[in-house]
């Protein structure tokens, strides 16, 4: 069947999300139907049956509103691909029921009761459920309206008094919440809906109310709000850290990108080009670096490296290592001993980490490359349309072995030779891909046809610069200009 048949169809949703969407739709329809019933109940007689009818309608409206809130929260919490949570339909519906009620099925009904206070006879009537809500033994009898505020938290006493006064004096219905401390010391949140009962003269004779224990619901909503606030704070912190890491990375890495010559006007100077490839996800900002600089005495520094980790810590660690590397290279320290000092620097760092690096110095007069490595992919040498990795001297990962010694190797380069220094993630298609160097070496014919370091860099980034990179990567290309050959031996 042609693929375009399904081009405009939405991706199928997991069964849990479809179930919640269906429940939300039904809840909205039921809410609309209930509003119509509630409007009709307003015309009923002002007797016990009429009051119960209106109270039950109001209670059902509150229940549906709470249900809609919970369904929305539940939908937001479901994974888009349905990979988490109970897979069995029965267990999912059981979990859903527990999410809504916070207790066993049917327990919500036991937390709703009615009460009436007669202002003429001072008689009071509580249903059995109200005694359960207040944790009060039925033999002690109900509390009067004057006694009721004594169970409330001080902050809520004024609110309840105002609601009762408005009901008894002005005939306003009651619809509000307050918190009580029960006799067993438990804090509960109650929702009260009430209305005045008028006598034949239109005066308030009693107050009738329905009380509902909404403690579990409010606790659940509070937990959701706290989780949302915590998530928002974490997102803000993460966003700030990403921004600082990017700014730090940009400030430390060389400002040039593309071709550059360190010794202007010197025909023997290396033709250089470099590029930093960012990971697709902004949270994966790594500690990869590249650098070149002119050294005293006519030499050049070439280096790439990678510090483990992501985010601000990796970027700050990279900045520390690269700054130290530059200083020691300018001071004339050879690549092997230089990596030994970087290893010690990571050992004593306040934030221990591991790193890999290649450090090279190039004498353009003799076309000699001296290099050392610390657990890093060796430079690739391309000559005459073929490529190979240089044989690496000994060298452990930076920060892995206290007091480790790092060997050096020397390579005699020829006119037209091309060096490619890169970090491990450049040519990997995924975390398990170990074919990176072979993938780069296969580019030898195309690199031989390229005329400049910038063109060679474009060939490499076209092949390895996928838009959905899983990690940062750096690549540094150095081409030896064509010309006369100095005395020396062929490259090993």
Short mmCIF file of C-alpha atoms in Angstrom, two decimals:
data_model
loop_
_atom_site.label_atom_id
_atom_site.label_comp_id
_atom_site.label_asym_id
_atom_site.label_seq_id
_atom_site.Cartn_x
_atom_site.Cartn_y
_atom_site.Cartn_z
CA UNK A 1 0.00 0.00 0.00
CA UNK A 2 1.43 3.45 -0.85
CA UNK A 3 2.95 5.27 2.09
CA UNK A 4 1.09 8.48 1.26
CA UNK A 5 -2.21 6.85 2.26
CA UNK A 6 -1.27 7.32 5.91
CA UNK A 7 0.63 10.58 5.49
CA UNK A 8 -2.02 12.80 7.04
CA UNK A 9 -3.18 10.42 9.73
CA UNK A 10 -2.10 11.16 13.31
CA UNK A 11 0.23 8.68 14.97
CA UNK A 12 -1.64 6.05 17.02
CA UNK A 13 -1.85 6.84 20.71
CA UNK A 14 -1.22 4.32 23.49
CA UNK A 15 -4.41 2.72 24.86
CA UNK A 16 -4.11 4.47 28.22
CA UNK A 17 -4.07 7.93 26.62
CA UNK A 18 -7.03 7.03 24.39
CA UNK A 19 -8.94 5.87 27.48
CA UNK A 20 -8.23 9.12 29.33
CA UNK A 21 -9.24 11.20 26.30
CA UNK A 22 -12.54 9.31 26.11
CA UNK A 23 -13.16 9.82 29.85
CA UNK A 24 -12.45 13.55 29.52
CA UNK A 25 -14.99 13.81 26.70
CA UNK A 26 -17.64 11.94 28.68
CA UNK A 27 -16.96 14.02 31.78
CA UNK A 28 -17.51 17.26 29.85
CA UNK A 29 -20.78 15.98 28.39
CA UNK A 30 -21.99 14.83 31.80
CA UNK A 31 -21.04 18.20 33.28
CA UNK A 32 -23.22 19.94 30.71
CA UNK A 33 -26.17 17.62 31.38
CA UNK A 34 -25.80 18.14 35.12
CA UNK A 35 -25.92 21.91 34.76
CA UNK A 36 -29.34 21.55 33.14
CA UNK A 37 -30.56 19.31 35.98
CA UNK A 38 -29.23 21.77 38.55
CA UNK A 39 -31.13 24.63 36.93
CA UNK A 40 -34.34 22.60 37.13
CA UNK A 41 -33.70 21.77 40.80
CA UNK A 42 -33.75 25.47 41.66
CA UNK A 43 -37.52 25.46 41.21
CA UNK A 44 -38.16 22.58 43.63
CA UNK A 45 -39.96 23.08 46.92
CA UNK A 46 -37.91 24.13 49.92
CA UNK A 47 -38.28 20.85 51.79
CA UNK A 48 -35.77 18.21 52.81
CA UNK A 49 -36.13 16.33 49.54
CA UNK A 50 -35.67 19.50 47.50
CA UNK A 51 -32.64 20.54 49.52
CA UNK A 52 -31.10 17.10 49.11
CA UNK A 53 -31.73 17.25 45.38
CA UNK A 54 -30.00 20.61 45.04
CA UNK A 55 -27.17 19.61 47.35
CA UNK A 56 -26.53 16.39 45.45
CA UNK A 57 -26.47 18.33 42.16
CA UNK A 58 -23.94 20.79 43.59
CA UNK A 59 -21.89 17.96 45.03
CA UNK A 60 -21.90 16.13 41.70
CA UNK A 61 -20.72 19.31 39.95
CA UNK A 62 -17.79 19.57 42.36
CA UNK A 63 -17.00 15.89 41.87
CA UNK A 64 -17.01 16.26 38.09
CA UNK A 65 -14.80 19.36 38.29
CA UNK A 66 -12.35 17.45 40.49
CA UNK A 67 -12.55 14.49 38.13
CA UNK A 68 -11.77 16.71 35.16
CA UNK A 69 -8.74 18.13 37.01
CA UNK A 70 -7.45 14.66 37.85
CA UNK A 71 -7.99 13.40 34.32
CA UNK A 72 -6.00 16.32 32.95
CA UNK A 73 -3.17 15.65 35.39
CA UNK A 74 -3.26 11.95 34.60
CA UNK A 75 -3.13 12.62 30.86
CA UNK A 76 -0.15 14.95 31.31
CA UNK A 77 1.62 12.25 33.30
CA UNK A 78 1.11 9.47 30.74
CA UNK A 79 4.08 8.80 28.42
CA UNK A 80 3.47 9.71 24.79
CA UNK A 81 4.53 6.26 23.65
CA UNK A 82 2.84 4.34 26.43
CA UNK A 83 6.10 2.71 27.58
CA UNK A 84 5.64 3.18 31.32
CA UNK A 85 2.90 2.25 33.74
CA UNK A 86 0.80 -0.88 34.12
CA UNK A 87 0.15 -2.65 30.86
CA UNK A 88 -2.71 -4.88 32.00
CA UNK A 89 -6.09 -3.18 31.44
CA UNK A 90 -7.49 -4.31 34.82
CA UNK A 91 -4.40 -3.15 36.71
CA UNK A 92 -4.40 0.17 34.84
CA UNK A 93 -8.04 0.88 35.75
CA UNK A 94 -7.34 -0.10 39.36
CA UNK A 95 -4.41 2.33 39.44
CA UNK A 96 -6.62 4.98 37.84
CA UNK A 97 -9.31 4.49 40.51
CA UNK A 98 -6.75 4.76 43.27
CA UNK A 99 -5.31 7.90 41.65
CA UNK A 100 -8.72 9.58 41.70
CA UNK A 101 -9.88 8.62 45.19
CA UNK A 102 -6.67 8.06 47.06
CA UNK A 103 -8.36 5.07 48.70
CA UNK A 104 -10.31 1.90 47.97
CA UNK A 105 -13.29 2.11 45.57
CA UNK A 106 -16.41 3.45 47.26
CA UNK A 107 -14.59 5.14 50.12
CA UNK A 108 -15.36 8.60 48.72
CA UNK A 109 -19.06 8.17 49.50
CA UNK A 110 -18.33 7.65 53.19
CA UNK A 111 -16.68 11.09 53.31
CA UNK A 112 -19.89 13.01 52.46
CA UNK A 113 -22.60 13.80 55.01
CA UNK A 114 -25.37 16.28 55.84
CA UNK A 115 -26.04 18.49 58.87
CA UNK A 116 -28.77 20.90 59.99
CA UNK A 117 -28.82 23.53 62.73
CA UNK A 118 -32.28 24.78 63.84
CA UNK A 119 -32.09 28.38 65.04
CA UNK A 120 -35.53 28.33 66.65
CA UNK A 121 -35.38 25.11 68.70
CA UNK A 122 -31.55 24.95 68.98
CA UNK A 123 -31.81 21.38 67.74
CA UNK A 124 -28.92 19.99 65.68
CA UNK A 125 -28.83 16.98 63.39
CA UNK A 126 -25.76 15.31 61.93
CA UNK A 127 -25.69 12.29 59.64
CA UNK A 128 -23.45 9.38 60.59
CA UNK A 129 -20.94 10.39 57.90
CA UNK A 130 -20.45 13.85 59.47
CA UNK A 131 -19.49 12.22 62.79
CA UNK A 132 -16.94 10.14 60.85
CA UNK A 133 -15.59 13.21 59.09
CA UNK A 134 -15.05 15.06 62.38
CA UNK A 135 -13.84 11.94 64.18
CA UNK A 136 -16.49 12.58 66.84
CA UNK A 137 -18.36 9.78 68.67
CA UNK A 138 -22.12 9.97 67.93
CA UNK A 139 -22.92 9.72 71.66
CA UNK A 140 -21.35 13.15 72.18
CA UNK A 141 -23.88 14.67 69.81
CA UNK A 142 -23.29 17.30 67.12
CA UNK A 143 -21.49 20.59 67.59
CA UNK A 144 -23.40 23.86 67.55
CA UNK A 145 -22.53 26.62 65.11
CA UNK A 146 -20.86 28.47 67.98
CA UNK A 147 -18.75 25.41 68.91
CA UNK A 148 -17.77 24.47 65.38
CA UNK A 149 -15.04 27.15 64.92
CA UNK A 150 -13.17 25.78 67.95
CA UNK A 151 -12.00 22.81 65.82
CA UNK A 152 -10.76 24.98 62.99
CA UNK A 153 -7.26 26.28 62.43
CA UNK A 154 -7.03 29.91 63.57
CA UNK A 155 -6.54 31.15 59.99
CA UNK A 156 -9.82 29.52 58.91
CA UNK A 157 -12.05 30.49 61.84
CA UNK A 158 -12.79 33.97 60.49
CA UNK A 159 -13.66 32.54 57.06
CA UNK A 160 -16.19 30.05 58.46
CA UNK A 161 -17.75 32.66 60.75
CA UNK A 162 -18.21 35.02 57.79
CA UNK A 163 -19.78 32.29 55.64
CA UNK A 164 -22.24 31.28 58.39
CA UNK A 165 -23.14 34.92 59.14
CA UNK A 166 -23.78 35.65 55.44
CA UNK A 167 -26.00 32.58 55.26
CA UNK A 168 -28.06 33.29 58.39
CA UNK A 169 -28.32 37.08 58.07
CA UNK A 170 -28.27 37.73 54.32
CA UNK A 171 -29.58 34.37 53.11
CA UNK A 172 -26.49 33.68 50.98
CA UNK A 173 -25.59 30.06 50.19
CA UNK A 174 -22.39 28.64 51.65
CA UNK A 175 -19.71 27.19 49.38
CA UNK A 176 -16.24 27.11 50.88
CA UNK A 177 -13.49 25.11 52.57
CA UNK A 178 -11.87 25.09 55.99
CA UNK A 179 -9.43 22.92 57.92
CA UNK A 180 -10.10 21.20 61.23
CA UNK A 181 -8.04 19.41 63.85
CA UNK A 182 -9.93 16.28 64.86
CA UNK A 183 -9.91 14.77 68.30
CA UNK A 184 -7.31 12.22 67.16
CA UNK A 185 -4.98 15.07 66.11
CA UNK A 186 -5.41 14.59 62.36
CA UNK A 187 -5.65 17.61 60.10
CA UNK A 188 -8.52 17.40 57.60
CA UNK A 189 -9.78 19.74 54.90
CA UNK A 190 -13.57 19.99 54.60
CA UNK A 191 -15.73 21.46 51.89
CA UNK A 192 -19.11 22.82 52.99
CA UNK A 193 -22.09 23.65 50.80
CA UNK A 194 -25.09 25.03 52.68
CA UNK A 195 -28.17 27.18 52.38
CA UNK A 196 -30.65 28.85 54.74
CA UNK A 197 -34.06 27.26 55.41
CA UNK A 198 -36.78 29.92 55.63
CA UNK A 199 -40.00 29.83 57.65
CA UNK A 200 -43.41 30.94 56.42
CA UNK A 201 -42.55 34.57 57.14
CA UNK A 202 -39.38 34.43 55.03
CA UNK A 203 -37.07 34.49 58.06
CA UNK A 204 -34.14 32.12 58.48
CA UNK A 205 -35.26 29.19 60.60
CA UNK A 206 -32.30 26.86 60.18
CA UNK A 207 -29.17 26.22 58.17
CA UNK A 208 -28.73 23.00 56.21
CA UNK A 209 -25.37 21.89 54.78
CA UNK A 210 -23.53 19.07 53.06
CA UNK A 211 -19.96 18.46 54.20
CA UNK A 212 -17.32 16.64 52.21
CA UNK A 213 -13.83 15.55 53.29
CA UNK A 214 -11.51 16.70 50.49
CA UNK A 215 -8.24 16.19 52.36
CA UNK A 216 -6.81 13.56 49.99
CA UNK A 217 -7.82 15.56 46.94
CA UNK A 218 -6.24 18.78 48.17
CA UNK A 219 -3.11 16.92 49.28
CA UNK A 220 -2.84 15.39 45.82
CA UNK A 221 -3.32 18.77 44.15
CA UNK A 222 -0.72 20.34 46.45
CA UNK A 223 1.76 17.58 45.58
CA UNK A 224 1.12 18.16 41.87
CA UNK A 225 1.68 21.91 42.26
CA UNK A 226 4.88 21.32 44.23
CA UNK A 227 6.11 18.87 41.58
CA UNK A 228 5.30 21.37 38.83
CA UNK A 229 7.08 24.16 40.73
CA UNK A 230 10.09 21.94 41.36
CA UNK A 231 10.19 20.90 37.71
CA UNK A 232 9.93 24.52 36.60
CA UNK A 233 12.79 25.52 38.92
CA UNK A 234 14.92 22.65 37.65
CA UNK A 235 14.17 23.62 34.06
CA UNK A 236 15.16 27.22 34.79
CA UNK A 237 18.40 26.09 36.45
CA UNK A 238 19.17 23.70 33.59
CA UNK A 239 18.46 26.43 31.03
CA UNK A 240 20.78 28.84 32.83
CA UNK A 241 23.52 26.21 33.09
CA UNK A 242 23.20 25.40 29.37
CA UNK A 243 23.46 29.08 28.47
CA UNK A 244 26.56 29.55 30.65
CA UNK A 245 28.13 26.36 29.27
CA UNK A 246 27.58 27.51 25.67
CA UNK A 247 28.98 30.97 26.42
CA UNK A 248 31.98 29.45 28.19
CA UNK A 249 32.58 27.06 25.31
CA UNK A 250 32.42 29.87 22.77
CA UNK A 251 34.73 32.10 24.78
CA UNK A 252 37.39 29.41 25.21
CA UNK A 253 37.51 27.74 21.81
CA UNK A 254 39.30 29.66 19.02
CA UNK A 255 37.13 32.32 17.45
CA UNK A 256 38.12 31.29 13.95
CA UNK A 257 36.27 28.53 12.17
CA UNK A 258 37.50 27.38 8.78
CA UNK A 259 40.87 28.12 7.19
CA UNK A 260 43.68 29.94 8.97
CA UNK A 261 47.43 30.33 8.70
CA UNK A 262 49.31 30.90 11.93
CA UNK A 263 52.44 32.40 10.34
CA UNK A 264 51.17 34.96 7.85
CA UNK A 265 53.32 35.27 4.73
CA UNK A 266 55.34 32.11 5.48
CA UNK A 267 54.91 29.66 2.58
CA UNK A 268 55.85 26.77 4.88
CA UNK A 269 53.04 27.48 7.38
CA UNK A 270 50.38 24.85 7.74
CA UNK A 271 47.05 25.34 6.00
CA UNK A 272 44.55 24.82 8.84
CA UNK A 273 40.80 24.45 9.22
CA UNK A 274 38.73 23.27 12.17
CA UNK A 275 35.14 22.89 13.26
CA UNK A 276 33.15 22.10 16.41
CA UNK A 277 30.01 20.00 15.82
CA UNK A 278 27.38 20.44 18.51
CA UNK A 279 25.13 17.68 19.79
CA UNK A 280 21.48 17.76 18.73
CA UNK A 281 20.22 17.92 22.31
CA UNK A 282 21.12 21.16 24.17
CA UNK A 283 21.59 19.13 27.37
CA UNK A 284 24.54 17.27 25.77
CA UNK A 285 27.01 20.14 25.64
CA UNK A 286 30.31 18.35 26.16
CA UNK A 287 33.92 19.10 26.95
CA UNK A 288 35.37 18.69 23.42
CA UNK A 289 38.02 21.15 22.31
CA UNK A 290 40.36 21.97 19.45
CA UNK A 291 43.11 24.56 19.36
CA UNK A 292 46.04 25.82 17.33
CA UNK A 293 48.47 28.56 18.18
CA UNK A 294 51.83 29.93 17.15
CA UNK A 295 54.63 29.02 19.59
CA UNK A 296 57.84 30.95 20.36
CA UNK A 297 60.65 29.86 18.08
CA UNK A 298 58.51 29.24 14.99
CA UNK A 299 56.63 26.12 16.03
CA UNK A 300 52.89 25.51 16.05
CA UNK A 301 50.61 23.79 18.55
CA UNK A 302 47.86 21.44 17.35
CA UNK A 303 45.55 19.80 19.87
CA UNK A 304 42.14 18.20 20.25
CA UNK A 305 40.62 16.65 23.35
CA UNK A 306 37.53 15.57 25.18
CA UNK A 307 36.60 15.76 28.85
CA UNK A 308 33.99 13.32 30.17
CA UNK A 309 30.56 14.56 31.18
CA UNK A 310 28.14 17.14 29.86
CA UNK A 311 26.90 20.56 30.79
CA UNK A 312 28.50 23.31 32.79
CA UNK A 313 30.94 21.06 34.69
CA UNK A 314 32.32 19.62 31.44
CA UNK A 315 32.61 23.05 29.82
CA UNK A 316 34.34 24.57 32.85
CA UNK A 317 36.71 21.58 33.13
CA UNK A 318 37.54 21.89 29.45
CA UNK A 319 38.28 25.59 29.90
CA UNK A 320 40.63 24.80 32.79
CA UNK A 321 42.55 22.11 30.85
CA UNK A 322 42.81 24.12 27.65
CA UNK A 323 44.07 27.18 29.52
CA UNK A 324 46.73 25.13 31.28
CA UNK A 325 47.70 23.41 28.01
CA UNK A 326 48.18 26.71 26.23
CA UNK A 327 50.31 28.11 29.03
CA UNK A 328 52.59 25.08 29.20
CA UNK A 329 52.95 24.93 25.41
CA UNK A 330 54.01 28.60 25.29
CA UNK A 331 56.52 27.82 28.06
CA UNK A 332 58.15 25.26 25.75
CA UNK A 333 57.06 22.05 27.52
CA UNK A 334 57.08 19.13 25.09
CA UNK A 335 53.84 17.22 24.37
CA UNK A 336 54.62 14.14 26.52
CA UNK A 337 55.52 15.97 29.74
CA UNK A 338 52.72 18.45 29.03
CA UNK A 339 50.11 15.67 29.14
CA UNK A 340 51.69 14.44 32.38
CA UNK A 341 51.06 17.84 33.95
CA UNK A 342 47.44 17.84 32.69
CA UNK A 343 46.98 14.39 34.22
CA UNK A 344 48.15 15.72 37.59
CA UNK A 345 45.87 18.74 37.21
CA UNK A 346 42.83 16.50 36.84
CA UNK A 347 43.94 14.37 39.82
CA UNK A 348 43.92 17.36 42.18
CA UNK A 349 40.88 19.05 40.64
CA UNK A 350 37.89 19.76 42.87
CA UNK A 351 35.72 18.04 40.26
CA UNK A 352 37.48 14.80 39.30
CA UNK A 353 36.95 13.75 35.69
CA UNK A 354 38.56 11.76 32.93
CA UNK A 355 39.81 13.19 29.69
CA UNK A 356 41.49 12.22 26.45
CA UNK A 357 43.73 14.39 24.34
CA UNK A 358 46.21 14.60 21.49
CA UNK A 359 48.91 17.25 21.74
CA UNK A 360 51.23 18.00 18.80
CA UNK A 361 53.97 20.50 18.05
CA UNK A 362 54.96 21.12 14.46
CA UNK A 363 58.31 22.52 13.29
CA UNK A 364 57.50 24.00 9.90
CA UNK A 365 61.14 24.49 8.98
CA UNK A 366 61.93 20.78 9.36
CA UNK A 367 58.34 19.61 8.72
CA UNK A 368 58.59 17.50 11.84
CA UNK A 369 55.61 16.62 14.02
CA UNK A 370 56.14 15.65 17.67
CA UNK A 371 53.04 14.31 19.34
CA UNK A 372 51.68 12.54 22.41
CA UNK A 373 48.29 11.14 23.29
CA UNK A 374 46.26 10.34 26.40
CA UNK A 375 43.76 7.60 25.58
CA UNK A 376 42.74 9.45 22.42
CA UNK A 377 42.29 8.43 18.77
CA UNK A 378 45.57 8.85 16.92
CA UNK A 379 45.94 11.50 14.22
CA UNK A 380 45.16 10.29 10.70
CA UNK A 381 47.80 10.84 8.01
CA UNK A 382 46.63 11.04 4.39
CA UNK A 383 49.26 10.79 1.66
CA UNK A 384 49.02 9.92 -2.00
CA UNK A 385 45.32 9.08 -1.92
CA UNK A 386 45.51 6.69 1.04
CA UNK A 387 45.21 7.21 4.79
CA UNK A 388 46.28 5.53 8.00
CA UNK A 389 46.32 6.16 11.70
CA UNK A 390 49.72 7.00 13.19
CA UNK A 391 51.16 4.45 15.60
CA UNK A 392 50.42 5.91 19.05
CA UNK A 393 52.96 6.27 21.83
CA UNK A 394 51.97 5.08 25.31
CA UNK A 395 49.51 7.23 27.24
CA UNK A 396 46.64 6.59 29.67
CA UNK A 397 43.48 8.63 29.97
CA UNK A 398 43.97 11.91 31.77
CA UNK A 399 42.96 11.56 35.41
CA UNK A 400 42.97 7.74 35.32
CA UNK A 401 46.47 6.88 36.57
CA UNK A 402 48.33 9.03 39.15
CA UNK A 403 51.87 9.82 38.07
CA UNK A 404 51.39 8.32 34.60
CA UNK A 405 54.15 8.91 32.04
CA UNK A 406 53.30 9.85 28.46
CA UNK A 407 55.50 8.85 25.54
CA UNK A 408 56.20 10.89 22.43
CA UNK A 409 56.44 10.05 18.76
CA UNK A 410 58.04 11.95 15.86
CA UNK A 411 56.74 11.99 12.31
CA UNK A 412 58.44 13.48 9.26
CA UNK A 413 55.82 15.05 7.04
CA UNK A 414 56.06 15.61 3.29
CA UNK A 415 54.65 18.35 1.10
CA UNK A 416 50.96 17.77 0.45
CA UNK A 417 50.47 15.56 3.52
CA UNK A 418 47.20 15.96 5.34
CA UNK A 419 46.70 15.47 9.10
CA UNK A 420 43.26 15.00 10.63
CA UNK A 421 42.91 15.29 14.41
CA UNK A 422 39.49 14.52 15.82
CA UNK A 423 37.61 13.58 18.97
CA UNK A 424 36.10 10.11 19.36
CA UNK A 425 32.51 11.08 18.61
CA UNK A 426 33.16 12.59 15.17
CA UNK A 427 32.51 9.57 12.94
CA UNK A 428 30.36 7.47 15.29
CA UNK A 429 26.80 6.81 14.19
CA UNK A 430 25.86 5.74 17.73
CA UNK A 431 27.42 4.99 21.12
CA UNK A 432 28.31 1.39 20.09
CA UNK A 433 29.85 2.30 16.73
CA UNK A 434 33.59 1.58 16.70
CA UNK A 435 34.07 2.12 12.94
CA UNK A 436 34.86 5.83 13.25
CA UNK A 437 38.51 5.81 12.04
CA UNK A 438 37.68 3.46 9.13
CA UNK A 439 34.84 5.75 8.12
CA UNK A 440 37.25 8.69 7.99
CA UNK A 441 40.04 6.74 6.24
CA UNK A 442 37.58 5.77 3.51
CA UNK A 443 37.46 9.46 2.57
CA UNK A 444 41.09 9.38 1.35
CA UNK A 445 40.33 9.67 -2.40
CA UNK A 446 38.00 12.60 -1.85
CA UNK A 447 40.48 14.33 0.45
CA UNK A 448 43.26 13.86 -2.13
CA UNK A 449 41.10 15.64 -4.69
CA UNK A 450 40.48 18.56 -2.34
CA UNK A 451 42.81 21.50 -2.81
CA UNK A 452 42.79 23.19 0.60
CA UNK A 453 42.32 22.39 4.28
CA UNK A 454 38.93 24.12 4.15
CA UNK A 455 37.78 21.88 1.30
CA UNK A 456 39.01 18.81 3.21
CA UNK A 457 37.09 19.95 6.29
CA UNK A 458 33.96 20.33 4.19
CA UNK A 459 34.34 16.75 2.90
CA UNK A 460 34.63 15.44 6.47
CA UNK A 461 31.73 17.44 7.90
CA UNK A 462 29.52 16.50 4.95
CA UNK A 463 30.17 12.85 5.76
CA UNK A 464 30.16 13.00 9.56
CA UNK A 465 28.23 16.14 10.48
CA UNK A 466 24.81 14.51 10.95
CA UNK A 467 22.12 16.90 12.11
CA UNK A 468 21.04 14.54 14.93
CA UNK A 469 24.39 14.11 16.65
CA UNK A 470 24.36 12.29 19.98
CA UNK A 471 27.49 14.04 21.26
CA UNK A 472 29.78 16.98 20.61
CA UNK A 473 32.77 16.45 18.36
CA UNK A 474 35.75 18.42 17.06
CA UNK A 475 37.86 18.03 13.96
CA UNK A 476 41.11 19.82 13.06
CA UNK A 477 42.62 19.54 9.56
CA UNK A 478 46.23 20.53 8.80
CA UNK A 479 47.69 20.38 5.29
CA UNK A 480 51.43 20.69 4.63
CA UNK A 481 51.93 23.12 1.74
CA UNK A 482 53.46 21.70 -1.42
CA UNK A 483 57.07 22.74 -2.03
CA UNK A 484 60.63 21.56 -1.62
CA UNK A 485 61.37 18.65 0.78
CA UNK A 486 63.67 19.19 3.74
CA UNK A 487 66.17 16.61 4.82
CA UNK A 488 64.49 13.83 6.77
CA UNK A 489 63.13 10.35 6.70
CA UNK A 490 59.76 9.17 5.40
CA UNK A 491 56.87 9.19 7.83
CA UNK A 492 56.59 6.02 9.90
#
